[in-house]
CSV table of C-alpha atoms in Angstrom, one decimal:
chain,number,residue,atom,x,y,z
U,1,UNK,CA,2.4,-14.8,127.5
U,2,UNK,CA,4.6,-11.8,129.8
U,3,UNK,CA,7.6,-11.0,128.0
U,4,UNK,CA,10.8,-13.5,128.9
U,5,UNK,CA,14.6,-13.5,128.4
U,6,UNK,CA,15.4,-16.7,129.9
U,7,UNK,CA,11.9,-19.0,129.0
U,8,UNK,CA,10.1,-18.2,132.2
U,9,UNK,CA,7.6,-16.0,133.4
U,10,UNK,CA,8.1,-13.5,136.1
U,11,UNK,CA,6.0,-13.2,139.6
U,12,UNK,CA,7.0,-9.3,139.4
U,13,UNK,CA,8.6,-6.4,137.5
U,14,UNK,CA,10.4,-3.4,138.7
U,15,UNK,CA,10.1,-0.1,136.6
U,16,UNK,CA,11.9,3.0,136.2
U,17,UNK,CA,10.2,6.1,136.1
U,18,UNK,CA,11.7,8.8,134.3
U,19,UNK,CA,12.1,7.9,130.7
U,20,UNK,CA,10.2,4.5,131.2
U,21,UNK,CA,7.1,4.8,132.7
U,22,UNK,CA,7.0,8.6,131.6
U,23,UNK,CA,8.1,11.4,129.3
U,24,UNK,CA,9.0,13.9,132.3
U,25,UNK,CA,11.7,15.4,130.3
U,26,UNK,CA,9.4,18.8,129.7
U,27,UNK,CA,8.6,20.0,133.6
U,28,UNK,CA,12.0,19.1,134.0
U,29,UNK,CA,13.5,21.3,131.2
U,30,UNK,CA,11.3,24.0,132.2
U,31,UNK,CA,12.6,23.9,136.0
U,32,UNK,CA,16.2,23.5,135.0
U,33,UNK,CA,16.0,26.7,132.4
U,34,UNK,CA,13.8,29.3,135.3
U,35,UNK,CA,16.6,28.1,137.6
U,36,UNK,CA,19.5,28.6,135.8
U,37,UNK,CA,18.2,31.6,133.9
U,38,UNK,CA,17.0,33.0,137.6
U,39,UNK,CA,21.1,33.1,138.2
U,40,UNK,CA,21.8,34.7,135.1
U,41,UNK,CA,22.7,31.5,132.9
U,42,UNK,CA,21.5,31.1,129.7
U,43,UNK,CA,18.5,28.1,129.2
U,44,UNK,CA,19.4,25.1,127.7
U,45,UNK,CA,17.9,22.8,125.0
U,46,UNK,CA,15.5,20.2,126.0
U,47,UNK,CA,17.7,17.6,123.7
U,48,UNK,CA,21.0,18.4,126.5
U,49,UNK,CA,18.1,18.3,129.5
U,50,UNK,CA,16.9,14.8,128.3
U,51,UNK,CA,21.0,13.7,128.0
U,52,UNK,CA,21.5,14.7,131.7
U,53,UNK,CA,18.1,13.4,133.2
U,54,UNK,CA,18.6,10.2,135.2
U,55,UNK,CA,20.8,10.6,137.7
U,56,UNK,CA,19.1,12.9,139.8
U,57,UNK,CA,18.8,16.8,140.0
U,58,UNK,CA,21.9,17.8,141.0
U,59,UNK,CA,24.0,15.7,138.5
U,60,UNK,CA,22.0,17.7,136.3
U,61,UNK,CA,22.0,20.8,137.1
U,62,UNK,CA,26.1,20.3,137.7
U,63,UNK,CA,26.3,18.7,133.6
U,64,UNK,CA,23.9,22.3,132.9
U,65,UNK,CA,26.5,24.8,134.5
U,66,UNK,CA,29.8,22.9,133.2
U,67,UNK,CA,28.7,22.8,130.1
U,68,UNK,CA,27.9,27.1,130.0
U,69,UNK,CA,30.7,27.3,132.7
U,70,UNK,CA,33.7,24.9,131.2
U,71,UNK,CA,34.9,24.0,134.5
U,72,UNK,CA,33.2,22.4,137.3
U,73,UNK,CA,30.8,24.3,139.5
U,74,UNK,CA,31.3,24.7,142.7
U,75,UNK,CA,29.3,23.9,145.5
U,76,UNK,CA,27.8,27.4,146.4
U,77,UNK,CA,27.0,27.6,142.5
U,78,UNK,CA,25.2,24.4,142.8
U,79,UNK,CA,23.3,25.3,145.9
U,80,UNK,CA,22.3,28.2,144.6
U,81,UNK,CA,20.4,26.6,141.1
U,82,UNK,CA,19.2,23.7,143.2
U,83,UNK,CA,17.3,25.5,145.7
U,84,UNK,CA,15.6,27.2,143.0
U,85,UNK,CA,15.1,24.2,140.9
U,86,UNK,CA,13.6,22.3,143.8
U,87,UNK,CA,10.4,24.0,144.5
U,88,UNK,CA,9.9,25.3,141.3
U,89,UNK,CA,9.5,21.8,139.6
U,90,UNK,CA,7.7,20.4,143.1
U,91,UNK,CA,4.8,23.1,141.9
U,92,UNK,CA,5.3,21.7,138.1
U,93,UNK,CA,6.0,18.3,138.5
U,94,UNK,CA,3.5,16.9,136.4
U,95,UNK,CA,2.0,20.3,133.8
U,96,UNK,CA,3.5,18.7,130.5
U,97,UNK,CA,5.2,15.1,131.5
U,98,UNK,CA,3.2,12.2,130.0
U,99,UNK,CA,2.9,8.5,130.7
U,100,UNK,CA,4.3,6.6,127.4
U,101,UNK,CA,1.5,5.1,124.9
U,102,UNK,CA,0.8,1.4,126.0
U,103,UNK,CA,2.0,1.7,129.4
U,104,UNK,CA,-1.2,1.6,131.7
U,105,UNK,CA,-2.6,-1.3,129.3
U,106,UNK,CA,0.3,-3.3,130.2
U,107,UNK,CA,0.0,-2.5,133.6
U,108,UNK,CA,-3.3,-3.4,133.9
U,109,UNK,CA,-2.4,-6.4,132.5
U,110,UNK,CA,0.0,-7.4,134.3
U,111,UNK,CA,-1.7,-6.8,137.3
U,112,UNK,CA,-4.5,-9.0,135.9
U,113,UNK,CA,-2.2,-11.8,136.0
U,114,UNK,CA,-1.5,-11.2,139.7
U,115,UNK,CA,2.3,-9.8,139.0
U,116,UNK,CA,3.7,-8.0,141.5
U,117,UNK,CA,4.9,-4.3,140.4
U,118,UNK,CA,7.2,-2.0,141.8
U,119,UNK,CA,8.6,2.1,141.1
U,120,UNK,CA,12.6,1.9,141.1
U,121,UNK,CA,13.7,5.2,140.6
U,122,UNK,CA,16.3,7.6,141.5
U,123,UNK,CA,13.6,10.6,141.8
U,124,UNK,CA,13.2,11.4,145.4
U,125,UNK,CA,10.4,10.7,147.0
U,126,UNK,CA,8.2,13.5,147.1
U,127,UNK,CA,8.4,14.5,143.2
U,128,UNK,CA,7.8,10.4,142.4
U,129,UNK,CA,5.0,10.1,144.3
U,130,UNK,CA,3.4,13.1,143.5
U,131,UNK,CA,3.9,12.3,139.8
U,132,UNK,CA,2.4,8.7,140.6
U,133,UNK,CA,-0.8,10.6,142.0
U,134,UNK,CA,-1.0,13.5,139.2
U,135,UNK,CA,-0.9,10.9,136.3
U,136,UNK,CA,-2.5,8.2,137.7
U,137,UNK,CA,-0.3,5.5,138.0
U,138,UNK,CA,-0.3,4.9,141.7
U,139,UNK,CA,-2.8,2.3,142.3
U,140,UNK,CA,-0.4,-0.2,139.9
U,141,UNK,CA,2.7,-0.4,142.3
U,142,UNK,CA,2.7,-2.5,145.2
U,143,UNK,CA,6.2,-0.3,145.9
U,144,UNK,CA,7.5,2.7,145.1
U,145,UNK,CA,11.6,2.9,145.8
U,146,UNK,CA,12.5,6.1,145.4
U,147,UNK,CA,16.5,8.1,145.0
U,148,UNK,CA,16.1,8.6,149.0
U,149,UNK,CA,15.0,5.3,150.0
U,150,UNK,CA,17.9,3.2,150.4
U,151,UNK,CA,21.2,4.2,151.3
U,152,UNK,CA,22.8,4.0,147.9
U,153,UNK,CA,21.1,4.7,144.6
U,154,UNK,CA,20.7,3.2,141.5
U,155,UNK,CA,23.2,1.9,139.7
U,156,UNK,CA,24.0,0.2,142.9
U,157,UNK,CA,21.7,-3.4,143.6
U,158,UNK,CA,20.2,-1.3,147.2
U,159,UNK,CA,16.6,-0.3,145.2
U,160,UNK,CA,16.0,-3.4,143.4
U,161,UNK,CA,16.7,-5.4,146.4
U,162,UNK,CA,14.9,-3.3,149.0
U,163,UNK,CA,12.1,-3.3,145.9
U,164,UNK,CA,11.7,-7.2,146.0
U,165,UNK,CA,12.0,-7.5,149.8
U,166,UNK,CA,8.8,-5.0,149.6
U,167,UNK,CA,7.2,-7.5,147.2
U,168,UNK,CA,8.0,-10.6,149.1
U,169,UNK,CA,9.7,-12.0,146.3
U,170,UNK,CA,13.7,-13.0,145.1
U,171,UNK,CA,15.5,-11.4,143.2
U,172,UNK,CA,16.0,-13.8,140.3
U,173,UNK,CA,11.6,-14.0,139.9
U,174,UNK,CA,11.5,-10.7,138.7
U,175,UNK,CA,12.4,-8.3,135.8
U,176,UNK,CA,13.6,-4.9,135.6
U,177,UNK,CA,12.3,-2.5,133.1
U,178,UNK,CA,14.6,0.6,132.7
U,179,UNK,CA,16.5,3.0,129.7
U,180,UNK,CA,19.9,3.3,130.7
U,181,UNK,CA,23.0,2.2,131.9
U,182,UNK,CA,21.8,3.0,135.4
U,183,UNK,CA,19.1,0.6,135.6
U,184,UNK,CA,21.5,-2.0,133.7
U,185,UNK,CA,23.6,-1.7,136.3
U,186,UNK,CA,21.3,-1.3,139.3
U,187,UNK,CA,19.7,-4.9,138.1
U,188,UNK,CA,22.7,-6.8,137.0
U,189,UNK,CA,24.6,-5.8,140.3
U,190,UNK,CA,21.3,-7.1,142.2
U,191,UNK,CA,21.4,-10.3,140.0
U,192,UNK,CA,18.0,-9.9,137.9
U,193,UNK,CA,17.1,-10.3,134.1
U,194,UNK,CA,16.4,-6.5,132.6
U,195,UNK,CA,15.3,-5.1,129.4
U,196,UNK,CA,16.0,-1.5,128.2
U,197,UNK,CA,12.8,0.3,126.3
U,198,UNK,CA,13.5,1.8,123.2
U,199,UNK,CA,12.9,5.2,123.7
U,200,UNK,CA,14.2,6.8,126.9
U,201,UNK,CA,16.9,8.7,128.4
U,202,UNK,CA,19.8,6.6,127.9
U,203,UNK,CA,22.8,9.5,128.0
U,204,UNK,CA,23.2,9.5,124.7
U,205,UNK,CA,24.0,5.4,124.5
U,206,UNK,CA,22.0,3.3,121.9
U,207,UNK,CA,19.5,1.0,123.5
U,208,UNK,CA,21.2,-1.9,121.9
U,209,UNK,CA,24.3,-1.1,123.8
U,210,UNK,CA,23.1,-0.4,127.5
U,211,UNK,CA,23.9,-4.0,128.3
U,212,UNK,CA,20.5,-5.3,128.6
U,213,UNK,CA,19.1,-8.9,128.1
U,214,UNK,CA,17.0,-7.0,125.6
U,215,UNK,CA,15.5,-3.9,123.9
U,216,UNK,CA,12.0,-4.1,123.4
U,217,UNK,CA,10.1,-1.9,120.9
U,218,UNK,CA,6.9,-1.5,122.9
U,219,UNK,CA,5.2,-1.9,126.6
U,220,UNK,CA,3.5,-5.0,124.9
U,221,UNK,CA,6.2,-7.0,124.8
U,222,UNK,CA,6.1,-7.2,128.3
U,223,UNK,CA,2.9,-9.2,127.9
């Protein structure tokens, strides 16, 4: 039986990407360290890049200089490191990040059972679906919502709502699979049951603490 907070089955499930579906914390690391150290800023651990990873590039790169700088960057600064970043990790999206163990079985699952699936994430689109492609995950979403989709971003309830309206289904028939207090937000503002994995990047928040209607340990639970 799918995985249930409320004693029902669900007719879809919406999934982040980054820190869900897959580790992309090293290609992201490496493009935030060549851009930064490309300007003459010292690199940065992997442990603050996976703190700062999910709410999108330039939040990141902004919580990367503030923390060398000790006051906020300003824009030129930050135009400068993103327009490195950007094509740097477009050519590297996919070299080290990996898809979490048990995720395509539970896809594949899921899909067996005729679920509906869908990509909510606040990647943009050309980086998500080019991930999609490199690791093979594409063929499992009926819809990918991407940073650049809808007009606000998660946490806001635009992606999960433009995500069901893609699968033909309301709001309240589906789940939301995410690892922070973004997707927390983004589902609970749209008004649909979510569970928080385990490991992710949750900004330094324990998973029992995001908010969620659960934590689950593994990708199984979900069947």
């Amino acid at each position: 039986m799918p995985y249930s907070t409320s004693g029902r089955d669900y007719a879809g499930y919406l999934f982040d990407l980054d820190g869900t579906l897959v580790d992309t914390a090293p290609d992201l690391h490496q493009a935030l360290n060549h851009a930064l150290t490309s300007h003459g800023h010292k690199p940065v651990s992997i442990e603050h890049t996976r703190h700062w990873i999910g709410h999108g590039a330039s939040a990141m790169i902004a919580q990367a200089l503030e923390a060398q700088l000790k006051v906020s960057p300003s824009e030129q600064q930050l135009d400068a490191i993103r327009d490195t970043f950007l094509p740097y990790y477009e050519a590297h999206v996919a070299d080290h990040s990996q898809v979490y163990p048990d995720v395509v079985e539970t896809l594949q699952r899921l899909q067996r059972r005729g679920a509906r699936l869908a990509v909510v994430t606040n990647k943009i689109t050309r980086f998500s679906l080019q991930l999609l492609d490199a690791l093979a995950l594409t063929a499992f979403f009926d819809s990918v919502v991407c940073g650049d989709t809808t007009q606000q971003p998660k946490p806001a309830a635009d992606p999960a709502l433009y995500a069901c309206s893609a699968l033909g289904l309301e709001i309240d028939k589906v789940l939301f699979v995410g690892d922070s207090t973004t997707d927390v937000g983004c589902a609970r503002a749209a008004g649909c049951d979510v569970v928080c994995v385990r490991d992710g990047y949750n900004h330094g928040v324990e998973p029992a603490k995001l908010g969620a209607d659960a934590v689950i340990e593994s990708f199984k639970d979900l069947v």
